[in-house]
Coordinates of C-alpha atoms in Angstrom, one line a residue:
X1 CA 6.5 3.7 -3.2
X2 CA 6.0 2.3 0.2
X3 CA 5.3 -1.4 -1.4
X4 CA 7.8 -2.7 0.5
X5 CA 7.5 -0.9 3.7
X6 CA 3.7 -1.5 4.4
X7 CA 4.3 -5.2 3.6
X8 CA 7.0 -5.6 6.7
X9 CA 4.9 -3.2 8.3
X10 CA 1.5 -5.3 8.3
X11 CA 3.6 -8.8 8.5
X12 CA 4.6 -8.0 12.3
X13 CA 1.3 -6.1 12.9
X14 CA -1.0 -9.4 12.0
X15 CA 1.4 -11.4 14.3
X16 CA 0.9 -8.8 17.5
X17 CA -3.1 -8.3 16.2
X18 CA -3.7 -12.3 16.5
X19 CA -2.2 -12.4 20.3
X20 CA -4.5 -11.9 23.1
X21 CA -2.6 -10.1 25.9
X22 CA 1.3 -8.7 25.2
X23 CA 4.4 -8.7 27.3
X24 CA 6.6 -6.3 26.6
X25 CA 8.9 -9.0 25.1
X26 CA 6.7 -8.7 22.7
X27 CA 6.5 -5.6 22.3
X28 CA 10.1 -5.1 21.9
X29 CA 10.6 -7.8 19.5
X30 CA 8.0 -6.6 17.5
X31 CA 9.7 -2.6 17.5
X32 CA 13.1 -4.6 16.1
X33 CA 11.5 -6.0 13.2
X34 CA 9.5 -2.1 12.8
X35 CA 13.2 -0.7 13.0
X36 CA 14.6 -3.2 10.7
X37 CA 11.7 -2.4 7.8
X38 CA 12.7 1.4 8.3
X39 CA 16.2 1.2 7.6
X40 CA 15.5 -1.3 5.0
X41 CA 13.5 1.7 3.4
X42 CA 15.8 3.7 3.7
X43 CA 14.9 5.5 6.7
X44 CA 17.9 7.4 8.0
X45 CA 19.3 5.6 11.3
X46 CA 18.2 8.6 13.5
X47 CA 14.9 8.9 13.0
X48 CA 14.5 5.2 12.6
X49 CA 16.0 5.0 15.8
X50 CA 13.6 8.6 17.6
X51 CA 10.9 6.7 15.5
X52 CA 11.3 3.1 17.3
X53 CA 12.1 4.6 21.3
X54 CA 9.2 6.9 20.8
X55 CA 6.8 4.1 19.8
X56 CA 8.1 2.0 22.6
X57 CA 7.6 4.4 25.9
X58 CA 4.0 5.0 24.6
X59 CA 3.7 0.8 23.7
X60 CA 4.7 -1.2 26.9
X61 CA 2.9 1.1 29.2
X62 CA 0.1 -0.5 31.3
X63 CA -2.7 0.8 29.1
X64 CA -1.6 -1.0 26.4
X65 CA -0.7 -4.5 27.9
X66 CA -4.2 -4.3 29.6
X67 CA -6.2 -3.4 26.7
X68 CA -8.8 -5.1 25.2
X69 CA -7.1 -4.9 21.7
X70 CA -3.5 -4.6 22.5
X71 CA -2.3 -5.5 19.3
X72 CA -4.6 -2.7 17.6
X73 CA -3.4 -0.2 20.1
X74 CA 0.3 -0.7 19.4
X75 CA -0.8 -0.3 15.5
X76 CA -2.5 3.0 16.4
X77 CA 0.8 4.4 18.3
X78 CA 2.8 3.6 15.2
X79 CA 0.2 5.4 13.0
X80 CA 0.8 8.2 15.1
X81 CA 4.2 8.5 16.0
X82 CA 4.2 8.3 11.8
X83 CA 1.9 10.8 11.5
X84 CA 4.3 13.2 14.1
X85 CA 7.1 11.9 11.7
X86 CA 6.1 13.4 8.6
X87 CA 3.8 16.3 10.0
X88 CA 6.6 17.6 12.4
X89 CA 5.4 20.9 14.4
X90 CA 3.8 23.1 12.1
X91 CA 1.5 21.8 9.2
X92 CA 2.0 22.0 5.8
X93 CA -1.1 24.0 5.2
X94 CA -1.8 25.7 1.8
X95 CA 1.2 28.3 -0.2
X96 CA 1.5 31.6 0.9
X97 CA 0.3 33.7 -1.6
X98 CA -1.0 36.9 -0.9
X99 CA 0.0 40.3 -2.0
X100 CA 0.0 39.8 -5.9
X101 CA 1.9 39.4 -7.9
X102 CA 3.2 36.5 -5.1
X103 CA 6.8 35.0 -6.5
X104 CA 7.2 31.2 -6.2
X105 CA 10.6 29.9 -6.5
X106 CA 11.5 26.5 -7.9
X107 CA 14.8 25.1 -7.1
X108 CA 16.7 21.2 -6.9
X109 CA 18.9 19.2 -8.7
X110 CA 19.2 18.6 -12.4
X111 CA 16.6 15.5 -13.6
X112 CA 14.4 16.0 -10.1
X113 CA 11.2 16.9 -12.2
X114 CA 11.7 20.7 -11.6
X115 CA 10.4 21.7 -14.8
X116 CA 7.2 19.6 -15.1
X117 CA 6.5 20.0 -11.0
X118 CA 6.3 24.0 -11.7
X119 CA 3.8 23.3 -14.5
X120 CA 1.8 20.7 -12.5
X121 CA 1.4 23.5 -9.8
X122 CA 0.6 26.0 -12.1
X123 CA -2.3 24.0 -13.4
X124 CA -3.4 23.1 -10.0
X125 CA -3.1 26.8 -8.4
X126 CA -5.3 28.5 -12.0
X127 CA -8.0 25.1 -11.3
X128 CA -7.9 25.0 -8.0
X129 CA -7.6 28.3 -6.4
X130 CA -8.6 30.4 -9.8
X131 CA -5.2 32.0 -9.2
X132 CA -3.3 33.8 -12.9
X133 CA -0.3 32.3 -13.2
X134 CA 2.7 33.0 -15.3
X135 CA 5.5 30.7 -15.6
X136 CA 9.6 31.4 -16.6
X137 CA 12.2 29.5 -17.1
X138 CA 16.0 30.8 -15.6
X139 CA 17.6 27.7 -16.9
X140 CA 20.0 29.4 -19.5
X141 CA 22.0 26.4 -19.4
X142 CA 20.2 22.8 -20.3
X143 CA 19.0 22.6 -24.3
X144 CA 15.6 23.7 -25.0
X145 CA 15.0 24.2 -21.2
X146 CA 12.9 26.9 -21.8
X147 CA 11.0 25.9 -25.1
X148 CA 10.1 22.7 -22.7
X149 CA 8.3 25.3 -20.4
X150 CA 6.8 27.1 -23.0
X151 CA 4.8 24.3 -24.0
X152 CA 3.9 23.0 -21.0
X153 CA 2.5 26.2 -20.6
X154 CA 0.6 25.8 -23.7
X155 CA -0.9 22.0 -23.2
X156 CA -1.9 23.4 -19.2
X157 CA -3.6 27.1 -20.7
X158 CA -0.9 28.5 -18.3
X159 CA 1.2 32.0 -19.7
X160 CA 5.0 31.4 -19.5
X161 CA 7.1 34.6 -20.2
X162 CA 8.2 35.2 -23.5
X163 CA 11.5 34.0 -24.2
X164 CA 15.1 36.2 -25.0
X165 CA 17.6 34.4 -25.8
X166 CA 21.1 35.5 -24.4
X167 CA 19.8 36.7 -20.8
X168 CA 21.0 36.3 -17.7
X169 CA 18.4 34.3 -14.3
X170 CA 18.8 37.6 -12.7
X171 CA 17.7 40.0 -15.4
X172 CA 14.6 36.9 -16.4
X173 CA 13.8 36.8 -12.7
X174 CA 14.0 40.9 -12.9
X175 CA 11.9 41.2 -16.0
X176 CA 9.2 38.2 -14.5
X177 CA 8.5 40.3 -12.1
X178 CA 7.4 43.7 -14.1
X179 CA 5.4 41.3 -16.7
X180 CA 3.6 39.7 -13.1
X181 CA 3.4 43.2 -11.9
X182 CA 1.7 44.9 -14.8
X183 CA -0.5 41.6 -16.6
X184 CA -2.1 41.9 -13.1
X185 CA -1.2 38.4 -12.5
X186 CA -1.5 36.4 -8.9
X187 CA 1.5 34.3 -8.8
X188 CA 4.6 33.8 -10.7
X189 CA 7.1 30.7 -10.9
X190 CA 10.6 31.3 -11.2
X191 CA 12.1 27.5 -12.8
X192 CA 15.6 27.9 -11.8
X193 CA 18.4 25.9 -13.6
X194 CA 19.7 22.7 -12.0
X195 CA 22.9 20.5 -11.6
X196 CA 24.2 17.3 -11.2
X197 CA 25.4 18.2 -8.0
X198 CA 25.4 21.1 -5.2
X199 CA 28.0 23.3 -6.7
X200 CA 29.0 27.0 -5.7
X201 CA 28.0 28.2 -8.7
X202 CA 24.3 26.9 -8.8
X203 CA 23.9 28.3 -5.2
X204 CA 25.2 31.4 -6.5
X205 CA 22.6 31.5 -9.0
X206 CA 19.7 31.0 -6.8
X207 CA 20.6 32.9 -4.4
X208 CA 20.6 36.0 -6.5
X209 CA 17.4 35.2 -8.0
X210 CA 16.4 35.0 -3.9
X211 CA 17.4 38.9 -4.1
X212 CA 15.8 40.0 -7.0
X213 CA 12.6 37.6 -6.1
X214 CA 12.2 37.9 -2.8
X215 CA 10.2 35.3 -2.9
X216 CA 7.0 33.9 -0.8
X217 CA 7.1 30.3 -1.1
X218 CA 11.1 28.4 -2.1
X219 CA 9.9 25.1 -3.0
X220 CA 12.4 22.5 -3.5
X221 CA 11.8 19.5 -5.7
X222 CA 13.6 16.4 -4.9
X223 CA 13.5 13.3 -6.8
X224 CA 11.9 10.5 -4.1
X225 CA 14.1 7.5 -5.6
X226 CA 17.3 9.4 -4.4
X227 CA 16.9 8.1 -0.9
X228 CA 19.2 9.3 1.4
X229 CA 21.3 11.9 -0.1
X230 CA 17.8 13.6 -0.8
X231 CA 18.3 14.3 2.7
X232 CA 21.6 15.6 2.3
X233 CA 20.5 18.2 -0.7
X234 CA 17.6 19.3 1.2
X235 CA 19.8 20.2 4.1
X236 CA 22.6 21.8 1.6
X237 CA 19.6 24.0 -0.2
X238 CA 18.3 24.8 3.1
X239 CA 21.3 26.2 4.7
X240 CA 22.5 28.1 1.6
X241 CA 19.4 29.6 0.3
X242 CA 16.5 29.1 2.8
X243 CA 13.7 26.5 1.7
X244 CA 10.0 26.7 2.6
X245 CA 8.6 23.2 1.5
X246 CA 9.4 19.9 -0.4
X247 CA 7.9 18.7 -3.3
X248 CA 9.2 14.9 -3.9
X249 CA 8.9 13.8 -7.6
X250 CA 8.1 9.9 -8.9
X251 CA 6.7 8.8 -5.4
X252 CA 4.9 6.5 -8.1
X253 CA 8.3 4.7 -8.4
X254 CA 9.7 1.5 -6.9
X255 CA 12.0 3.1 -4.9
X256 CA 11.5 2.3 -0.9
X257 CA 10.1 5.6 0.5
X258 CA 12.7 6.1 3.3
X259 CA 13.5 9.5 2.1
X260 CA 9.9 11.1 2.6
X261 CA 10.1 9.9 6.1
X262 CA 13.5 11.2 6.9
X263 CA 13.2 14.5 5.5
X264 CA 10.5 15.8 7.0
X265 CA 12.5 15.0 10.6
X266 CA 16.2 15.8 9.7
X267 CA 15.5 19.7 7.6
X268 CA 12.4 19.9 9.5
X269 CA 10.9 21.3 6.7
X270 CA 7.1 20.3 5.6
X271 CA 6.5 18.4 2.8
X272 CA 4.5 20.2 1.0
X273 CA 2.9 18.0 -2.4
X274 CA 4.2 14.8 -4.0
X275 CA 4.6 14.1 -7.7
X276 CA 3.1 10.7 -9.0
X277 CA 3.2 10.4 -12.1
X278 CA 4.0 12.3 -15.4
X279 CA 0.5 13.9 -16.2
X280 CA 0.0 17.2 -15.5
X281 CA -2.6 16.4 -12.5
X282 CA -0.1 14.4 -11.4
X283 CA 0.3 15.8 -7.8
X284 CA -1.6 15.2 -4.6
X285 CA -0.9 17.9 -1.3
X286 CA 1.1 15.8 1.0
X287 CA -1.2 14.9 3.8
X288 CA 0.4 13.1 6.8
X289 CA -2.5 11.0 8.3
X290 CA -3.4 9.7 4.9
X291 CA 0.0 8.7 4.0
X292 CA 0.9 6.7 7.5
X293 CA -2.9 5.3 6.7
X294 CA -1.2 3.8 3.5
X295 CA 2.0 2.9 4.8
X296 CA -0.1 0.9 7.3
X297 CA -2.6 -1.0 4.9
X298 CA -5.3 1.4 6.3
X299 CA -6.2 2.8 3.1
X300 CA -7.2 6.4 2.4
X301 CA -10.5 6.6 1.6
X302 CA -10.7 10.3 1.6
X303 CA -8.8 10.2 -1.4
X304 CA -10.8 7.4 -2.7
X305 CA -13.9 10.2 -2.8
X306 CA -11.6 12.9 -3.7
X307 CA -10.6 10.9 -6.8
X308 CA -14.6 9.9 -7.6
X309 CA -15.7 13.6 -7.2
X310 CA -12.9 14.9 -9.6
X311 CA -13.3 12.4 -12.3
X312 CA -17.3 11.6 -12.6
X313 CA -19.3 14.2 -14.5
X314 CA -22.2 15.1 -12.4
X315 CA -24.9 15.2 -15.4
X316 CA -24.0 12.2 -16.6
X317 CA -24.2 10.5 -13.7
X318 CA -27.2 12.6 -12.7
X319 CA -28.8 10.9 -16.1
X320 CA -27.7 7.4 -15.4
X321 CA -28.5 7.6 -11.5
X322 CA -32.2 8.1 -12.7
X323 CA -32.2 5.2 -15.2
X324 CA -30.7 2.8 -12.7
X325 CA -33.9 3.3 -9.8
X326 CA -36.2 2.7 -13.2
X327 CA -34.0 -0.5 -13.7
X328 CA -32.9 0.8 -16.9
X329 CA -29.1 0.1 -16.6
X330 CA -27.5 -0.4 -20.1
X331 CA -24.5 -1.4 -22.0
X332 CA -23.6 2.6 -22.4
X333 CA -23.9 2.6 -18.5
X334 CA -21.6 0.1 -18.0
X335 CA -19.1 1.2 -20.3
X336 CA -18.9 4.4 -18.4
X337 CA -18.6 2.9 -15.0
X338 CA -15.7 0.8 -16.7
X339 CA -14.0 3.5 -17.7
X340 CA -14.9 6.0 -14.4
X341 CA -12.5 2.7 -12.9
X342 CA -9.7 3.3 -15.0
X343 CA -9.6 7.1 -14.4
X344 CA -9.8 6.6 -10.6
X345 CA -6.2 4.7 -11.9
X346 CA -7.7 1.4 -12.1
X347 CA -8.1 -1.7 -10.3
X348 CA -4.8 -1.1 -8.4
X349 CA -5.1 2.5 -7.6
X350 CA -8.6 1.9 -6.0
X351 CA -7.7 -0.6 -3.6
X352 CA -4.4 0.6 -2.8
X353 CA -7.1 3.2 -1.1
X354 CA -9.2 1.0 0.4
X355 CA -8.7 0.0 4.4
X356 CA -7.2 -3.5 4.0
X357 CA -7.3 -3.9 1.0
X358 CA -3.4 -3.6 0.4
X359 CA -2.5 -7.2 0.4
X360 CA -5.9 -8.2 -1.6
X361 CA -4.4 -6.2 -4.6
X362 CA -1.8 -8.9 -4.7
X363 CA -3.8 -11.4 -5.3
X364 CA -6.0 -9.6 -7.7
X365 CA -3.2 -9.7 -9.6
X366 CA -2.0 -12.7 -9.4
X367 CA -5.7 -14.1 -10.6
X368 CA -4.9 -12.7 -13.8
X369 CA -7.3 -9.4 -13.0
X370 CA -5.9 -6.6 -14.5
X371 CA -6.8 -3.0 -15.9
X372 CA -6.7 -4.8 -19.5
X373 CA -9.9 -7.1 -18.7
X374 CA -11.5 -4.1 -18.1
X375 CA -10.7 -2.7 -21.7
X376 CA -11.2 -5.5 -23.5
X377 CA -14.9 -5.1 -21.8
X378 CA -14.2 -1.2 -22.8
X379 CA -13.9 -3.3 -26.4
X380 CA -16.5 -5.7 -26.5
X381 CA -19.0 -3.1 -25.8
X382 CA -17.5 -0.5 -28.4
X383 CA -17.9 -3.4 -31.1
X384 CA -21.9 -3.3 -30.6
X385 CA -24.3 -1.5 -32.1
X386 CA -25.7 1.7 -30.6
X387 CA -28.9 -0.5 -30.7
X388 CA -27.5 -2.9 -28.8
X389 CA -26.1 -1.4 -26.3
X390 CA -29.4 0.5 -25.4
X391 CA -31.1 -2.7 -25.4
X392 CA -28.5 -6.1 -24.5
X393 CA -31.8 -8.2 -25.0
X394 CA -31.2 -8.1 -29.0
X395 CA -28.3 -10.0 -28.5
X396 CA -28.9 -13.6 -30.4
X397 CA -26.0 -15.8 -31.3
X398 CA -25.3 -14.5 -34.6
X399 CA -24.9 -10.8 -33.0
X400 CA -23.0 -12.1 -30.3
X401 CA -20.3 -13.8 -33.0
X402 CA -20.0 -10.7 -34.7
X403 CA -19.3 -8.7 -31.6
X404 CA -16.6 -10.9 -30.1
X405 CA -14.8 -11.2 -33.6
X406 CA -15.3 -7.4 -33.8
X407 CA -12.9 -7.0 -30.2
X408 CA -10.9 -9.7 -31.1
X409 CA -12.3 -11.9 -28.4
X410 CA -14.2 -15.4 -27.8
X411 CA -18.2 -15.2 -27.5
X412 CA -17.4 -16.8 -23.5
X413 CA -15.7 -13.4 -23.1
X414 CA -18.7 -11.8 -24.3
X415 CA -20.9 -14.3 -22.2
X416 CA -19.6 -13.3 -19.1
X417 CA -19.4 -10.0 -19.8
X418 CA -23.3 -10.2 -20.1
X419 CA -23.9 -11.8 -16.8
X420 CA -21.8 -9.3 -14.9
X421 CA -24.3 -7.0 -16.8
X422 CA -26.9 -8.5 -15.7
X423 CA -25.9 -9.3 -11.8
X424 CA -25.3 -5.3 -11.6
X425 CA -28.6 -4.2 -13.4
X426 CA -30.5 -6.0 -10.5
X427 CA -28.1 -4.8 -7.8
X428 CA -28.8 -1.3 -9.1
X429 CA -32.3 -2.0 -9.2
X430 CA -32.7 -2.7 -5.3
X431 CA -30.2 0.0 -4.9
X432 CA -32.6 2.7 -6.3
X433 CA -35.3 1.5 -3.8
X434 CA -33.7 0.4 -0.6
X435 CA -33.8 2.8 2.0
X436 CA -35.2 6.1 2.4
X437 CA -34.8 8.0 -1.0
X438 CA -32.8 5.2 -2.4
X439 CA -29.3 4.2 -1.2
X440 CA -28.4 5.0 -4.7
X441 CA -29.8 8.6 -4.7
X442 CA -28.7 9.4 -1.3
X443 CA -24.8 8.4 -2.8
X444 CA -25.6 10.3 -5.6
X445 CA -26.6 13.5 -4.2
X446 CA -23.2 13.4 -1.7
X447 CA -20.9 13.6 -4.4
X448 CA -22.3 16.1 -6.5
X449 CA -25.2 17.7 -4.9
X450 CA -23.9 21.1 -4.5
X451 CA -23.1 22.2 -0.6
X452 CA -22.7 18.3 -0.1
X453 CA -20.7 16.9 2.1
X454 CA -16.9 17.3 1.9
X455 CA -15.0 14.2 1.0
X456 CA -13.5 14.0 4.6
X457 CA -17.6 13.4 5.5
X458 CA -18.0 11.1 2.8
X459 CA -15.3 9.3 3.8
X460 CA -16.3 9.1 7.6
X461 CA -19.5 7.8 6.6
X462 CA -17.7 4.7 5.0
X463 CA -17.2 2.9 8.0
X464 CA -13.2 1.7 7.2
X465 CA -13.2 -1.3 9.9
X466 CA -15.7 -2.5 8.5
X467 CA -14.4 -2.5 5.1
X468 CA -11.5 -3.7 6.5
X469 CA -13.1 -7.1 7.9
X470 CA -14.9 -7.9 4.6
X471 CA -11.6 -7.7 2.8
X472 CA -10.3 -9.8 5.6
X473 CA -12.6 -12.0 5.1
X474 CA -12.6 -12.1 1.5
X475 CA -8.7 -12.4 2.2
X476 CA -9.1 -15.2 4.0
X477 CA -12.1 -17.2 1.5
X478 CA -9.2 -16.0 -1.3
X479 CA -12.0 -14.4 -3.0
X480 CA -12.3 -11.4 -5.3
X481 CA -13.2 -8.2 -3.3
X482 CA -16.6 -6.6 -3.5
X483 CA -18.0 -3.0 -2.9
X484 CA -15.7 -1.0 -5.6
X485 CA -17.5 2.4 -6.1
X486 CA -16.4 2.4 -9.8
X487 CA -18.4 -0.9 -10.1
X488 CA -21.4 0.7 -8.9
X489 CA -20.9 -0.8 -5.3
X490 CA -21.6 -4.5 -6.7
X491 CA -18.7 -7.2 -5.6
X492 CA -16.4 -7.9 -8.3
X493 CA -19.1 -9.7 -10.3
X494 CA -18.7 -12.9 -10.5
X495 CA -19.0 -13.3 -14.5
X496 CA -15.1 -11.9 -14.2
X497 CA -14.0 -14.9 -11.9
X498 CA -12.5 -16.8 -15.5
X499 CA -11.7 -13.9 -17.3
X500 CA -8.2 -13.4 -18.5
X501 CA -6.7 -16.0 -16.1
X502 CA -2.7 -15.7 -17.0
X503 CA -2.1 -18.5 -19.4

């Protein structure tokens, strides 16, 4: 979503980074080009404009002209004053939802993603918080509005209220609140019905449902790609019905981002989760710090750990940890670091996360490396025998030809698909013993061992400058980047430099 953004962003930063001392002509010139990039984002001109005069009083003071760093210190204002920009006074923090049965109501324009937003917080508040959760839908007006609840409901294990056709919001919202009352549940989501526009009529609606509900939390969901006039419907809910938090939907788009950072300073509302995606998990809590990290190129590696520690299965990687210290690292190993990269969302999503690592992504890309390599690999290795994959060391030419015809694929592809194999077994290897208990262990044991260290300690631990510099310097030698987790902290093995260049 902030593609665009973070690329201005970075281009005037590594300008300012590379001088020594700064004037404030420089300075200024620099703030134009900041302003420019904002409002070509779609940042409204009012907070583009707070944004850029805040940045300068704090950025042509004396500290920063005679700083050792000036350049980085200007970069750190920004990251602040973008931090101030989204976060506004009070934080975000977790719902209110105390006194059960708590009511959460769902309101926004038709097409925003109300429907599948209340289900993706439904699943997140039974799996995260253990909170029962029961789900209706007011939306007596769009087709099969309802029915698409219902089975949300069903694929997320989530109750929704049984459905009567012919009724009223009010007298749903009225009899959602006996059922939430007397099935003892925690929480229930009211899914009001949406149009294509503010009209007197829908505010009537919700408003009335407000009555009856009373509710704790009125989230509204706003589609991120609507850019400015998101703005204008947040401040239209807000005045009419009262809102308590934003959710913006399809921050996984292409649009330019503009509108998360002007909401949060026009409504002053918090911002409280952001949809990316259409799975039901789908949503990440909007945290400030690690979305200016982004915008900035500075990664988010907190989220990085956050991803590994939701997606690995502690046993199994308990079971391979202690195979890779004996050296025994297999084919079956490999294929499930493969795919443990393309749930963390693949080559892209990773380094998106990683400090610096922004621009590298680009030309990832453009050397023809690409989530499909790694399933082809996924392939190749599915097209062996379960022999063979215990032991790679079986493989002669005649088994080789079998397996590459078996994916589809040239015995080169298989060839190289070997060596990385091999390259990581022997990393693993000095892995397991380096260090005091292992490196490897010592990893281990941080992401699952239970009372471990939160993922905001992981992260700190990972030193991000200095991740930083090596994909600055890898930047610079135009080589691939090294140190992925899902990769088993081994650089992009080299055995992938060929594979699947773009014909």
């Amino acid at each position: 979503m902030f593609e665009n953004l973070s690329e201005r962003l970075s281009g005037v930063f590594d300008r300012l980074t590379k001088q020594g001392a700064l004037s404030d002509e420089d300075v200024k010139t620099a703030l134009r080009e900041v302003r420019v990039a904002l409002l070509e984002a779609d940042v409204s001109l009012p907070v583009a404009r707070d944004f850029v005069k805040a940045v300068q009083e704090q950025a042509t003071g004396q500290a920063v002209t005679k700083s050792v760093t000036p350049g980085q210190q200007v970069v750190k204002i920004v990251h602040d004053a973008l931090v101030d920009v989204l976060r506004g006074e009070d934080d975000p923090g977790a719902l209110k939802i105390d006194n059960p049965p708590a009511p959460i109501l769902m309101v926004g324009l038709q097409g925003s993603g109300k429907t599948t937003t209340t289900a993706k917080l439904a699943k997140r508040l039974t799996e995260r918080e253990g909170k029962r959760v029961l789900m209706a839908s007011l939306d007596t007006n769009r087709p099969a509005a309802m029915e698409q609840l219902a089975i949300l409901g069903k694929q997320i294990g989530v109750d929704t209220l049984p459905i009567v056709k012919g009724e009223d919001p009010v007298a749903i919202a009225k009899r959602a609140k006996t059922q939430a009352a007397l099935g003892g549940y925690d929480v229930y989501m009211l899914d009001t019905a949406g149009r294509l526009h503010i009209d007197e009529e829908l505010i009537q609606q919700a408003a009335d449902v407000r009555d009856v509900a009373n509710p704790r939390e009125t989230l509204l969901v706003v589609d991120g790609l609507t850019g400015q006039d998101a703005v204008n419907v947040a401040t239209e809910f807000d005045d009419k019905i009262g809102v308590t938090g934003v959710v913006l939907t399809r921050m996984d788009g292409d649009g330019r981002g503009g509108a998360a950072l002007s909401m949060r300073a026009v409504t002053g509302k918090p911002i409280r989760f952001v949809g990316l995606g259409e799975k039901m998990d789908a949503l990440e809590t909007f945290e400030p710090d690690r979305i200016a990290g982004r915008i900035l190129g500075m990664g988010d590696i907190v989220a990085l750990v956050e991803k590994a520690q939701e997606t690995i299965e502690a046993e199994q990687a308990e079971k391979m940890m202690r195979r890779m210290v004996k050296g025994q690292f297999n084919m079956n190993d490999l294929k499930m670091q493969l795919e443990q990269m393309l749930k963390m969302g693949g080559m892209e999503g990773m380094m998106s996360m990683m400090p610096g690592m922004g621009k590298m992504a680009k030309q990832v890309e453009e050397a023809g490396f690409d989530d499909k390599i790694i399933r082809r690999q996924i392939a190749l290795i599915q097209s062996m025998t379960k022999k063979e994959r215990a032991n790679p060391k079986l493989l002669q030419a005649s088994r080789k030809k079998r397996i590459a015809k078996g994916a589809g694929m040239d015995v080169s592809d298989l060839n190289k698909l070997l060596k990385m194999h091999r390259q990581m077994g022997d990393m693993m290897k000095k892995m397991g013993k380096m260090g005091k208990g292992g490196m490897l262990k010592q990893a281990m044991k941080g992401m699952f061992g239970k009372g471990g260290p939160s993922p905001e300690d992981m992260a700190a631990g990972m030193d991000p400058k200095a991740l930083e510099a090596a994909a600055r310097q890898m930047g610079a030698g135009g080589k691939m980047p090294g140190g992925l987790p899902g990769l088993g902290g081994a650089a992009l093995p080299p055995g992938l430099s060929g594979f699947g260049k773009k014909k």
